[in-house]
Short mmCIF file of C-alpha atoms in Angstrom, two decimals:
data_model
loop_
_atom_site.label_atom_id
_atom_site.label_comp_id
_atom_site.label_asym_id
_atom_site.label_seq_id
_atom_site.Cartn_x
_atom_site.Cartn_y
_atom_site.Cartn_z
CA GLY A 196 -29.14 177.12 21.98
CA ALA A 197 -25.57 177.80 21.36
CA GLN A 198 -26.84 181.33 22.40
CA ILE A 199 -26.37 180.19 26.61
CA ILE A 200 -23.15 178.02 26.20
CA ASP A 201 -19.20 180.21 28.07
CA LEU A 202 -17.17 177.52 26.65
CA MET A 203 -17.34 175.07 24.52
CA MET A 204 -15.74 171.42 24.08
CA LEU A 205 -14.98 169.97 20.24
CA VAL A 206 -15.04 166.62 19.93
CA ILE A 207 -13.34 164.85 17.03
CA ASP A 208 -13.08 161.50 16.31
CA VAL A 209 -9.08 161.12 16.13
CA THR A 210 -9.72 158.36 13.46
CA LYS A 211 -10.95 160.50 11.40
CA GLY A 212 -10.17 164.56 11.60
CA MET A 213 -12.61 167.88 10.77
CA GLN A 214 -16.10 165.98 9.08
CA THR A 215 -18.92 168.69 8.07
CA GLN A 216 -20.55 168.61 10.89
CA SER A 217 -17.47 169.20 13.37
CA ALA A 218 -16.93 172.68 10.52
CA GLU A 219 -20.32 172.84 11.39
CA CYS A 220 -19.89 173.16 15.22
CA LEU A 221 -16.88 175.42 15.03
CA VAL A 222 -18.86 178.19 13.37
CA ILE A 223 -21.38 178.54 15.09
CA GLY A 224 -19.19 178.56 18.11
CA GLN A 225 -17.39 181.22 16.43
CA ILE A 226 -20.23 183.40 16.33
CA ALA A 227 -22.25 182.26 19.84
CA CYS A 228 -18.66 181.29 21.79
CA GLN A 229 -16.31 183.47 23.76
CA LYS A 230 -13.75 180.50 24.35
CA MET A 231 -13.38 176.42 23.02
CA VAL A 232 -11.36 173.19 23.86
CA VAL A 233 -10.80 170.55 21.16
CA VAL A 234 -11.53 166.72 22.75
CA LEU A 235 -9.71 164.47 20.28
CA ASN A 236 -12.08 161.87 21.52
CA LYS A 237 -12.05 157.40 20.55
CA ILE A 238 -7.93 157.67 20.91
CA ASP A 239 -8.13 153.31 22.27
CA LEU A 240 -8.74 152.94 18.40
CA LEU A 241 -5.53 153.89 17.36
CA PRO A 242 -2.86 151.24 17.27
CA GLU A 243 -0.57 152.02 20.62
CA GLY A 244 2.55 151.73 18.75
CA LYS A 245 0.94 154.26 16.85
CA ARG A 246 -0.78 156.12 18.95
CA GLN A 247 1.27 158.98 20.46
CA SER A 248 2.73 159.87 17.12
CA ALA A 249 -0.77 159.42 15.52
CA ILE A 250 -2.51 162.13 18.13
CA GLU A 251 0.25 164.46 17.61
CA LYS A 252 -0.75 164.39 13.86
CA MET A 253 -3.94 165.05 14.76
CA THR A 254 -3.21 167.73 17.14
CA LYS A 255 -0.91 169.44 14.83
CA LYS A 256 -4.11 170.19 11.71
CA MET A 257 -6.53 171.47 14.36
CA GLN A 258 -4.03 173.80 15.25
CA LYS A 259 -4.01 174.66 11.45
CA THR A 260 -7.36 174.30 10.89
CA LEU A 261 -8.00 176.87 14.08
CA GLU A 262 -5.18 179.67 12.95
CA ASN A 263 -7.32 181.94 11.28
CA THR A 264 -10.07 181.63 13.73
CA LYS A 265 -10.76 183.01 17.48
CA PHE A 266 -10.10 179.91 18.54
CA SER A 267 -6.22 180.11 17.53
CA GLY A 268 -3.93 178.19 20.31
CA CYS A 269 -7.11 176.72 21.88
CA PRO A 270 -6.13 173.53 24.81
CA ILE A 271 -6.38 170.07 22.31
CA VAL A 272 -6.47 166.70 25.11
CA ALA A 273 -6.49 163.61 23.85
CA VAL A 274 -9.03 161.30 24.99
CA ALA A 275 -10.93 157.52 24.55
CA ALA A 276 -14.41 158.27 27.02
CA LYS A 277 -14.83 154.83 26.67
CA PRO A 278 -12.07 152.20 25.09
CA GLY A 279 -13.89 149.16 23.49
CA GLY A 280 -16.75 150.74 22.45
CA PRO A 281 -20.08 150.73 23.58
CA GLU A 282 -19.69 146.94 24.25
CA ALA A 283 -16.96 146.79 26.43
CA PRO A 284 -17.26 146.07 29.66
CA GLU A 285 -18.11 148.58 32.57
CA SER A 286 -14.76 148.15 34.78
CA GLU A 287 -12.59 149.84 31.48
CA ASN A 288 -11.41 152.90 32.78
CA PRO A 289 -11.26 156.11 30.56
CA LEU A 290 -8.01 157.52 29.36
CA GLY A 291 -7.41 161.08 28.98
CA VAL A 292 -9.54 162.13 30.91
CA SER A 293 -9.20 163.60 34.25
CA GLU A 294 -6.07 165.82 32.01
CA LEU A 295 -9.88 166.73 30.23
CA ILE A 296 -11.34 168.03 33.93
CA GLU A 297 -7.68 169.94 34.45
CA VAL A 298 -7.95 171.81 31.25
CA LEU A 299 -11.95 172.34 31.50
CA LYS A 300 -10.85 174.07 35.44
CA SER A 301 -7.79 175.80 33.42
CA GLN A 302 -10.46 177.15 30.90
CA ALA A 303 -13.22 177.84 33.28
CA TYR A 304 -14.49 181.56 34.06
CA LEU A 305 -17.15 183.28 35.45
CA PRO A 306 -18.60 185.77 33.30
CA SER A 307 -19.81 188.91 34.02
CA ARG A 308 -23.31 188.57 34.94
CA ASP A 309 -26.00 191.45 34.79
CA PRO A 310 -29.33 191.55 36.59
CA SER A 311 -30.28 194.99 35.41
CA GLY A 312 -33.34 194.89 32.44
CA HIS A 313 -35.89 193.33 30.92
CA PHE A 314 -36.39 189.09 32.18
CA LEU A 315 -35.72 186.46 29.33
CA MET A 316 -35.06 182.79 30.20
CA ALA A 317 -34.78 180.61 26.98
CA VAL A 318 -36.41 177.31 27.79
CA ASP A 319 -35.48 173.62 26.50
CA HIS A 320 -37.94 172.16 29.10
CA CYS A 321 -41.12 171.55 29.84
CA PHE A 322 -43.77 169.51 32.16
CA SER A 323 -45.88 168.85 35.34
CA ILE A 324 -45.55 167.90 38.24
CA LYS A 325 -48.22 166.40 40.63
CA GLY A 326 -49.37 168.45 43.00
CA GLN A 327 -47.48 171.33 41.65
CA GLY A 328 -48.05 172.65 38.20
CA THR A 329 -46.00 172.86 35.44
CA VAL A 330 -42.36 173.51 35.47
CA MET A 331 -40.58 176.02 32.20
CA THR A 332 -36.54 174.66 32.29
CA GLY A 333 -34.02 176.72 30.72
CA THR A 334 -31.18 179.63 31.10
CA ILE A 335 -31.76 183.19 31.91
CA LEU A 336 -30.56 185.04 29.04
CA SER A 337 -30.81 188.59 30.94
CA GLY A 338 -32.70 190.64 33.98
CA SER A 339 -33.75 188.63 36.41
CA VAL A 340 -36.99 186.95 38.53
CA SER A 341 -38.38 186.87 41.92
CA LEU A 342 -41.13 184.54 43.63
CA GLY A 343 -44.65 186.19 42.79
CA ASP A 344 -43.12 187.72 39.75
CA ASN A 345 -45.93 187.55 36.33
CA VAL A 346 -44.37 185.55 33.53
CA GLU A 347 -45.06 186.05 30.04
CA ILE A 348 -45.10 183.03 27.37
CA PRO A 349 -45.42 185.91 23.95
CA ALA A 350 -45.78 183.03 21.48
CA LEU A 351 -49.08 182.11 23.51
CA LYS A 352 -50.09 184.96 24.78
CA VAL A 353 -50.09 184.16 27.61
CA THR A 354 -48.96 185.54 31.31
CA LYS A 355 -48.44 183.28 34.42
CA LYS A 356 -47.29 184.08 38.19
CA VAL A 357 -43.77 182.69 39.63
CA LYS A 358 -44.87 180.27 42.02
CA SER A 359 -41.65 178.85 42.88
CA MET A 360 -38.23 177.85 41.52
CA GLN A 361 -35.96 176.11 41.80
CA MET A 362 -31.82 175.83 41.40
CA PHE A 363 -30.21 172.22 40.72
CA HIS A 364 -32.74 170.73 43.13
CA THR A 365 -32.00 173.31 45.68
CA PRO A 366 -35.34 176.15 46.37
CA VAL A 367 -34.35 179.77 45.53
CA THR A 368 -36.58 183.19 45.51
CA HIS A 369 -34.72 184.74 42.88
CA ALA A 370 -32.52 183.76 40.48
CA MET A 371 -30.32 186.03 37.60
CA GLN A 372 -28.76 185.95 33.95
CA GLY A 373 -26.59 183.33 33.40
CA ASP A 374 -28.77 180.60 35.47
CA ARG A 375 -29.70 177.21 35.29
CA VAL A 376 -33.36 177.49 36.62
CA GLY A 377 -36.50 175.41 36.70
CA VAL A 378 -39.71 178.20 37.33
CA CYS A 379 -43.16 176.40 38.17
CA VAL A 380 -46.70 178.00 37.73
CA THR A 381 -49.70 176.85 37.76
CA GLN A 382 -52.85 175.79 35.25
CA PHE A 383 -50.65 175.80 32.41
CA ASP A 384 -50.49 172.80 29.42
CA PRO A 385 -46.61 171.18 29.07
CA LYS A 386 -47.75 170.00 26.18
CA LEU A 387 -48.32 174.52 25.01
CA LEU A 388 -44.54 174.75 25.20
CA GLU A 389 -41.43 172.11 24.51
CA ARG A 390 -38.93 175.52 24.43
CA GLY A 391 -39.11 179.06 23.61
CA LEU A 392 -38.79 181.89 25.77
CA ILE A 393 -40.33 183.38 28.97
CA CYS A 394 -40.35 187.23 29.45
CA THR A 395 -41.36 190.62 31.40
CA PRO A 396 -45.11 190.70 30.55
CA ASP A 397 -44.40 193.06 26.95
CA SER A 398 -41.36 193.23 26.05
CA LEU A 399 -41.53 191.01 23.51
CA HIS A 400 -42.35 191.76 19.93
CA THR A 401 -43.94 189.23 17.33
CA ILE A 402 -42.38 190.47 13.82
CA HIS A 403 -43.16 189.61 10.37
CA ALA A 404 -40.12 191.36 9.15
CA ALA A 405 -36.42 192.48 10.48
CA ILE A 406 -33.89 194.35 9.42
CA ILE A 407 -30.76 192.87 10.37
CA SER A 408 -26.86 193.86 9.94
CA LEU A 409 -24.80 190.67 8.70
CA LYS A 410 -21.52 189.48 7.48
CA LYS A 411 -21.27 186.03 4.74
CA ILE A 412 -20.14 183.24 6.45
CA GLN A 413 -16.71 182.33 4.60
CA TYR A 414 -16.71 178.26 4.39
CA PHE A 415 -20.08 178.69 2.51
CA ARG A 416 -20.08 178.09 -0.67
CA GLY A 417 -21.94 180.30 -3.40
CA ALA A 418 -23.54 183.67 -3.44
CA LEU A 419 -26.07 184.94 -0.65
CA GLN A 420 -28.69 186.10 -3.43
CA THR A 421 -31.51 188.79 -3.22
CA LYS A 422 -35.06 187.44 -3.26
CA ALA A 423 -33.34 183.81 -1.96
CA LYS A 424 -34.84 181.82 0.61
CA PHE A 425 -32.54 180.78 3.24
CA HIS A 426 -33.25 179.06 7.55
CA ILE A 427 -33.05 181.41 10.20
CA THR A 428 -32.43 180.86 13.04
CA VAL A 429 -33.58 183.61 15.78
CA GLY A 430 -33.60 182.12 19.64
CA HIS A 431 -35.21 178.76 20.09
CA GLU A 432 -37.08 179.23 15.95
CA THR A 433 -36.03 178.02 12.85
CA VAL A 434 -38.26 179.31 10.18
CA MET A 435 -37.82 180.04 6.56
CA GLY A 436 -37.16 183.87 5.34
CA ARG A 437 -36.85 185.74 2.13
CA VAL A 438 -34.17 188.42 2.10
CA MET A 439 -33.18 191.54 0.18
CA PHE A 440 -29.37 192.88 0.13
CA PHE A 441 -28.40 196.28 0.58
CA SER A 442 -25.10 198.24 1.51
CA PRO A 443 -24.75 202.26 1.82
CA ALA A 444 -24.83 204.30 -1.07
CA PRO A 445 -21.30 203.90 -2.69
CA ALA A 446 -19.94 207.32 -1.20
CA ASP A 447 -20.35 205.95 2.56
CA PHE A 448 -18.75 202.81 1.50
CA ASN A 449 -15.88 202.95 4.10
CA GLU A 450 -18.35 205.56 6.94
CA GLU A 451 -17.95 204.04 9.98
CA ILE A 452 -20.60 202.50 10.71
CA GLN A 453 -22.35 202.70 14.91
CA GLU A 454 -23.19 199.67 16.38
CA ASN A 455 -26.17 197.51 16.92
CA VAL A 456 -28.47 200.15 15.58
CA PHE A 457 -29.69 201.55 12.03
CA ASP A 458 -29.62 205.01 10.35
CA PHE A 459 -33.61 206.06 8.49
CA GLU A 460 -32.62 208.55 6.99
CA LYS A 461 -29.42 207.59 4.81
CA ASP A 462 -30.12 206.29 1.51
CA TYR A 463 -28.99 202.74 0.72
CA LEU A 464 -28.17 201.14 -2.43
CA TYR A 465 -29.75 197.96 -3.36
CA GLN A 466 -27.92 194.82 -3.95
CA GLU A 467 -29.04 191.74 -6.18
CA GLU A 468 -26.13 190.10 -4.16
CA TYR A 469 -24.57 189.79 -1.14
CA LEU A 470 -21.64 191.87 -1.57
CA SER A 471 -18.09 190.34 -1.18
CA LYS A 472 -14.01 189.12 -2.64
CA ASP A 473 -16.02 186.39 -4.44
CA SER A 474 -19.03 188.76 -6.15
CA VAL A 475 -18.36 189.55 -9.53
CA SER A 476 -21.71 190.31 -10.68
CA SER A 477 -21.47 193.77 -10.91
CA GLU A 478 -20.20 194.66 -14.67
CA GLU A 479 -18.05 197.47 -12.13
CA ASN A 480 -16.64 195.12 -9.31
CA LYS A 481 -15.60 193.50 -12.76
CA GLU A 482 -13.67 196.72 -13.71
CA ASN A 483 -12.59 196.79 -10.68
CA ASP A 484 -11.30 194.34 -10.75
CA GLN A 485 -9.15 194.80 -13.33
CA ALA A 486 -7.44 197.07 -11.64
CA GLY A 487 -6.97 195.37 -8.39
CA GLU A 488 -9.22 197.23 -6.09
CA VAL A 489 -12.50 195.96 -5.05
CA GLN A 490 -13.80 198.02 -2.92
CA LEU A 491 -16.55 196.90 -0.39
CA PRO A 492 -18.73 198.35 2.56
CA LYS A 493 -17.58 198.69 6.05
CA GLN A 494 -21.50 196.60 7.11
CA GLN A 495 -24.26 195.18 4.72
CA TRP A 496 -27.73 194.78 5.71
CA ALA A 497 -30.36 192.97 5.22
CA LEU A 498 -34.48 193.37 5.05
CA LEU A 499 -35.66 189.67 5.81
CA GLU A 500 -39.48 188.91 5.54
CA PHE A 501 -41.07 185.50 7.31
CA GLU A 502 -42.50 183.04 6.27
CA LYS A 503 -44.53 183.32 9.64
CA PRO A 504 -43.99 185.42 12.50
CA VAL A 505 -41.20 185.24 15.21
CA THR A 506 -41.07 186.01 18.14
CA CYS A 507 -37.40 187.54 19.44
CA PRO A 508 -35.81 190.69 21.62
CA LYS A 509 -33.82 193.33 19.27
CA LEU A 510 -30.30 193.34 18.68
CA CYS A 511 -30.74 189.29 18.96
CA LEU A 512 -28.62 186.84 17.01
CA VAL A 513 -29.68 185.61 13.88
CA ILE A 514 -28.01 183.08 11.43
CA GLY A 515 -29.21 181.73 8.15
CA SER A 516 -28.91 178.52 6.12
CA LYS A 517 -29.57 176.03 3.77
CA LEU A 518 -30.26 172.78 5.90
CA ASP A 519 -32.11 170.84 2.88
CA THR A 520 -28.71 171.07 2.19
CA ASP A 521 -27.25 167.08 1.20
CA ILE A 522 -25.92 166.35 5.21
CA HIS A 523 -23.52 163.87 2.89
CA ALA A 524 -22.11 166.50 1.07
CA ASN A 525 -18.99 168.00 2.42
CA THR A 526 -19.91 172.20 2.15
CA CYS A 527 -20.53 174.34 4.22
CA ARG A 528 -24.98 175.10 4.74
CA LEU A 529 -24.37 178.03 7.05
CA ALA A 530 -24.98 180.79 5.28
CA PHE A 531 -24.21 184.33 7.35
CA HIS A 532 -25.32 185.81 10.31
CA GLY A 533 -26.42 189.15 12.14
CA VAL A 534 -27.94 191.37 14.67
CA LEU A 535 -31.26 191.55 14.43
CA LEU A 536 -31.78 195.65 14.53
CA GLN A 537 -35.14 196.29 13.69
CA GLY A 538 -38.13 194.47 13.61
CA MET A 539 -41.68 195.13 12.95
CA GLU A 540 -45.12 193.83 13.96
CA ASP A 541 -47.32 195.50 11.68
CA LYS A 542 -48.49 192.51 9.65
CA ASN A 543 -49.08 195.01 6.18
CA TYR A 544 -45.97 196.32 7.53
CA ALA A 545 -45.22 196.74 3.09
CA GLU A 546 -47.63 199.20 3.19
CA THR A 547 -46.42 200.83 7.18
CA PHE A 548 -42.59 200.31 7.88
CA LEU A 549 -41.72 199.00 4.10
CA PRO A 550 -41.82 203.09 2.47
CA LYS A 551 -40.18 204.78 5.76
CA LEU A 552 -36.80 202.50 4.94
CA LYS A 553 -34.75 204.19 1.47
CA VAL A 554 -33.36 201.62 -1.24
CA TYR A 555 -32.59 202.54 -3.79
CA LYS A 556 -31.58 200.70 -7.63
CA GLN A 557 -29.03 203.41 -9.31
CA LYS A 558 -31.15 203.45 -13.55
CA HIS A 559 -28.21 204.13 -16.18
CA LYS A 560 -30.27 203.99 -19.56
CA GLU A 561 -28.55 205.62 -23.13
CA GLY A 562 -28.92 206.61 -26.03
CA GLN A 563 -27.82 208.49 -29.43
CA VAL A 564 -28.52 211.86 -30.77
CA GLU A 565 -30.75 211.56 -34.07
CA ARG A 566 -30.08 214.92 -35.49
CA VAL A 567 -29.53 219.15 -34.68
CA MET A 568 -32.80 221.10 -35.38
CA ASP A 569 -31.19 223.63 -33.73
CA ASP A 570 -28.54 225.49 -31.19
CA TYR A 571 -30.34 224.45 -28.42
CA SER A 572 -32.01 221.49 -28.86
CA VAL A 573 -31.01 217.72 -30.33
CA ILE A 574 -33.75 214.99 -30.92
CA GLY A 575 -32.45 212.02 -29.65
CA ARG A 576 -33.04 208.36 -29.93
CA SER A 577 -33.22 204.44 -28.11
CA LEU A 578 -33.95 205.83 -24.87
CA PHE A 579 -36.95 204.66 -24.65
CA LYS A 580 -39.62 202.05 -25.58
CA LYS A 581 -41.58 203.29 -28.34
CA GLU A 582 -44.81 201.92 -26.15
CA THR A 583 -43.16 204.12 -22.87
CA ASN A 584 -45.16 207.13 -21.84
CA ILE A 585 -41.87 209.96 -22.36
CA GLN A 586 -44.39 212.22 -20.17
CA ILE A 587 -42.83 210.93 -17.19
CA PHE A 588 -39.32 211.59 -17.95
CA VAL A 589 -40.01 214.92 -19.28
CA GLY A 590 -37.98 218.03 -16.73
CA LEU A 591 -35.07 215.23 -16.63
CA LYS A 592 -31.49 216.35 -16.98
CA VAL A 593 -28.59 214.21 -19.62
CA LYS A 594 -25.85 214.36 -20.24
CA LEU A 595 -24.74 214.34 -23.75
CA SER A 596 -20.72 212.68 -24.53
CA THR A 597 -19.60 215.05 -25.38
CA GLY A 598 -20.01 217.24 -22.53
CA GLU A 599 -23.29 219.38 -22.96
CA ASP A 600 -25.83 218.88 -19.77
CA GLY A 601 -29.31 218.64 -21.04
CA ILE A 602 -32.88 217.96 -19.69
CA ILE A 603 -36.12 216.06 -21.78
CA ASP A 604 -38.31 218.34 -23.11
CA GLY A 605 -41.75 215.90 -24.38
CA GLY A 606 -41.89 213.50 -27.52
CA PHE A 607 -40.80 213.84 -30.93
CA GLY A 608 -43.64 212.06 -33.21
CA GLN A 609 -44.44 208.45 -32.98
CA SER A 610 -41.64 206.22 -33.09
CA GLY A 611 -40.37 206.74 -28.79
CA LYS A 612 -37.76 209.56 -30.03
CA PHE A 613 -37.69 212.48 -28.14
CA LYS A 614 -36.50 216.95 -28.17
CA ILE A 615 -33.62 217.64 -25.35
CA ARG A 616 -33.27 221.05 -24.78
CA ILE A 617 -29.83 222.35 -24.76
CA PRO A 618 -30.43 224.82 -22.29
CA ASP A 619 -25.56 226.28 -22.46
CA GLY A 620 -25.96 225.86 -26.50
CA LEU A 621 -24.61 222.81 -28.45
CA LYS A 622 -20.10 223.19 -28.64
CA PRO A 623 -19.60 223.97 -32.13
CA ASP A 624 -17.54 220.58 -32.30
CA THR A 625 -20.23 218.95 -30.88
CA LYS A 626 -22.65 220.82 -33.55
CA MET A 627 -20.22 220.05 -36.77
CA LEU A 628 -20.30 216.57 -35.65
CA LEU A 629 -23.78 215.62 -35.53
CA THR A 630 -24.07 217.52 -39.16
CA ALA A 631 -20.98 215.32 -40.52
CA ALA A 632 -22.49 212.21 -39.51
CA SER A 633 -26.01 213.69 -41.07
CA LYS A 634 -24.65 214.28 -44.68
CA LYS A 635 -22.48 211.02 -44.39
CA LYS A 636 -25.58 209.16 -43.99
CA SER A 637 -27.39 210.76 -46.49
CA LYS A 638 -25.29 210.10 -48.77
CA GLY A 639 -24.74 206.56 -48.08
CA GLY A 640 -21.04 204.79 -48.99
CA LYS A 641 -19.77 204.70 -52.20
CA GLY A 642 -16.88 202.74 -53.29
CA ASP A 643 -15.74 199.38 -52.39
CA MET A 644 -16.15 197.23 -49.53
CA THR A 645 -13.64 198.31 -47.31
CA LYS A 646 -14.31 201.68 -47.85
CA GLU A 647 -17.55 201.47 -46.32
CA ASP A 648 -16.86 199.97 -43.41
CA GLU A 649 -14.16 202.61 -42.41
CA SER A 650 -17.39 204.83 -43.14
CA SER A 651 -19.04 203.10 -40.52
CA LYS A 652 -16.46 202.94 -38.43
CA ASN A 653 -16.42 206.30 -38.36
CA ASP A 654 -20.02 207.22 -38.23
CA SER A 655 -20.08 205.28 -35.17
CA ALA A 656 -17.08 206.92 -33.54
CA GLN A 657 -18.71 210.14 -34.08
CA SER A 658 -22.69 208.86 -32.95
CA VAL A 659 -23.01 211.40 -30.46
CA THR A 660 -24.39 209.17 -26.81
CA ILE A 661 -26.85 210.38 -24.52
CA SER A 662 -27.10 208.79 -20.63
CA LEU A 663 -30.24 209.33 -18.22
CA ILE A 664 -29.24 208.37 -14.36
CA PHE A 665 -31.15 208.52 -12.14
CA LYS A 666 -32.24 206.21 -8.80
CA ARG A 667 -36.44 204.77 -7.94
CA TYR A 668 -36.54 203.32 -4.04
CA VAL A 669 -37.87 199.90 -4.28
CA PHE A 670 -40.31 200.63 -1.11
CA ASP A 671 -41.68 204.09 -3.12
CA THR A 672 -45.36 203.19 -3.68
CA GLN A 673 -44.87 206.24 -6.30
CA LYS A 674 -41.78 205.10 -7.86
CA LYS A 675 -40.59 208.26 -8.43
CA MET A 676 -37.26 209.33 -10.35
CA ILE A 677 -35.14 210.69 -8.67
CA GLN A 678 -32.15 213.07 -9.75
CA SER A 679 -29.40 214.73 -7.85
#
């Protein structure tokens, strides 16, 4: 419903100020609306002597609150819509309402409207009129409609002909984007549709999952975690959905992203949670934090998987919330908002569609060199578990902490050890280091405790580590390991 508003009024109880629900309305306004007027209501509850100063104080407070929003500097008007409350006699005149009307007139504008493109209308009411048919009233979101056109009710897979139309009790033959209109069709049970969308036949799709570009709502406390469930609001529907977050590959963090398109050719990095200044879950961020610089990507995306299919247009607004949060808790329930870039219509999208989505996890394993075999090979340990099938890792590249590049050649014995081939040969220093370390081991520490401690310290300093880095695509059915 918020998507059809061109100018919003945020009504604040002057005796209470901003409350949780007012803050949520402000958040929705920032996402879905361009202009706002703040109305401070119930000024009759302020004692007359202190009324003016209390209004000024609340006006200042509201200006401060709106400072960092897109509504900074918007008009603030004080009124009492019904002095004395609901019980007061009708003769009581409202206070400040004529001033409010003047402000609304000054703020009102004609948005640019476009009749081209597919017809799409948000229906908010459906009822029957005896002898006429069923009337659906709502706002046209895009395109236009004329008498005699066929319109589809996509949620029900039903198509009907427009028999008559009215705008504000006046019959019309044509209506376009931005108009409020009642559309009359015949032989349709109004009980089947209370709210929803109607459109040009076959122009809307019912989807089971979607890729969205998104931004976290800054007032939402807590992390946005992959695999978490949110209430997903799309058009007139709110359904439960599970999310998986991903970002550009780190090399592309600063690259400008084209708006409203999703590139399936690119590689994307899987994220355990949405990256924001307050998410320091990854070790990298902790390190970067000490350097005082957290690198955040310019854009992030999510894969949304709906618990039940939704019908909506492409590029529509998506809002994710935690509506099961205690309503009395002073906290924002709206978590993120975004744009739907790609819907998945196939019920079996996990098999047919997701493999096209190149989201990968970076894997990093570390082991140690056990001993030298000859100038061109070493035996390694601690990289794999005993039961791992080392065969699937054969041919992957590794790097020694001393700088040599190696290739996993195969298993060695039964305990998860393995052989590494070093094509360019071991450096003399590395060979010395490793032979010294193995000699020390065979000798064992003699003498008193402190010396023994020293030698074990040196031992660990001299151990050469092996790094294996590869990536795995999350939706790759073969779970292949890939190295650049």
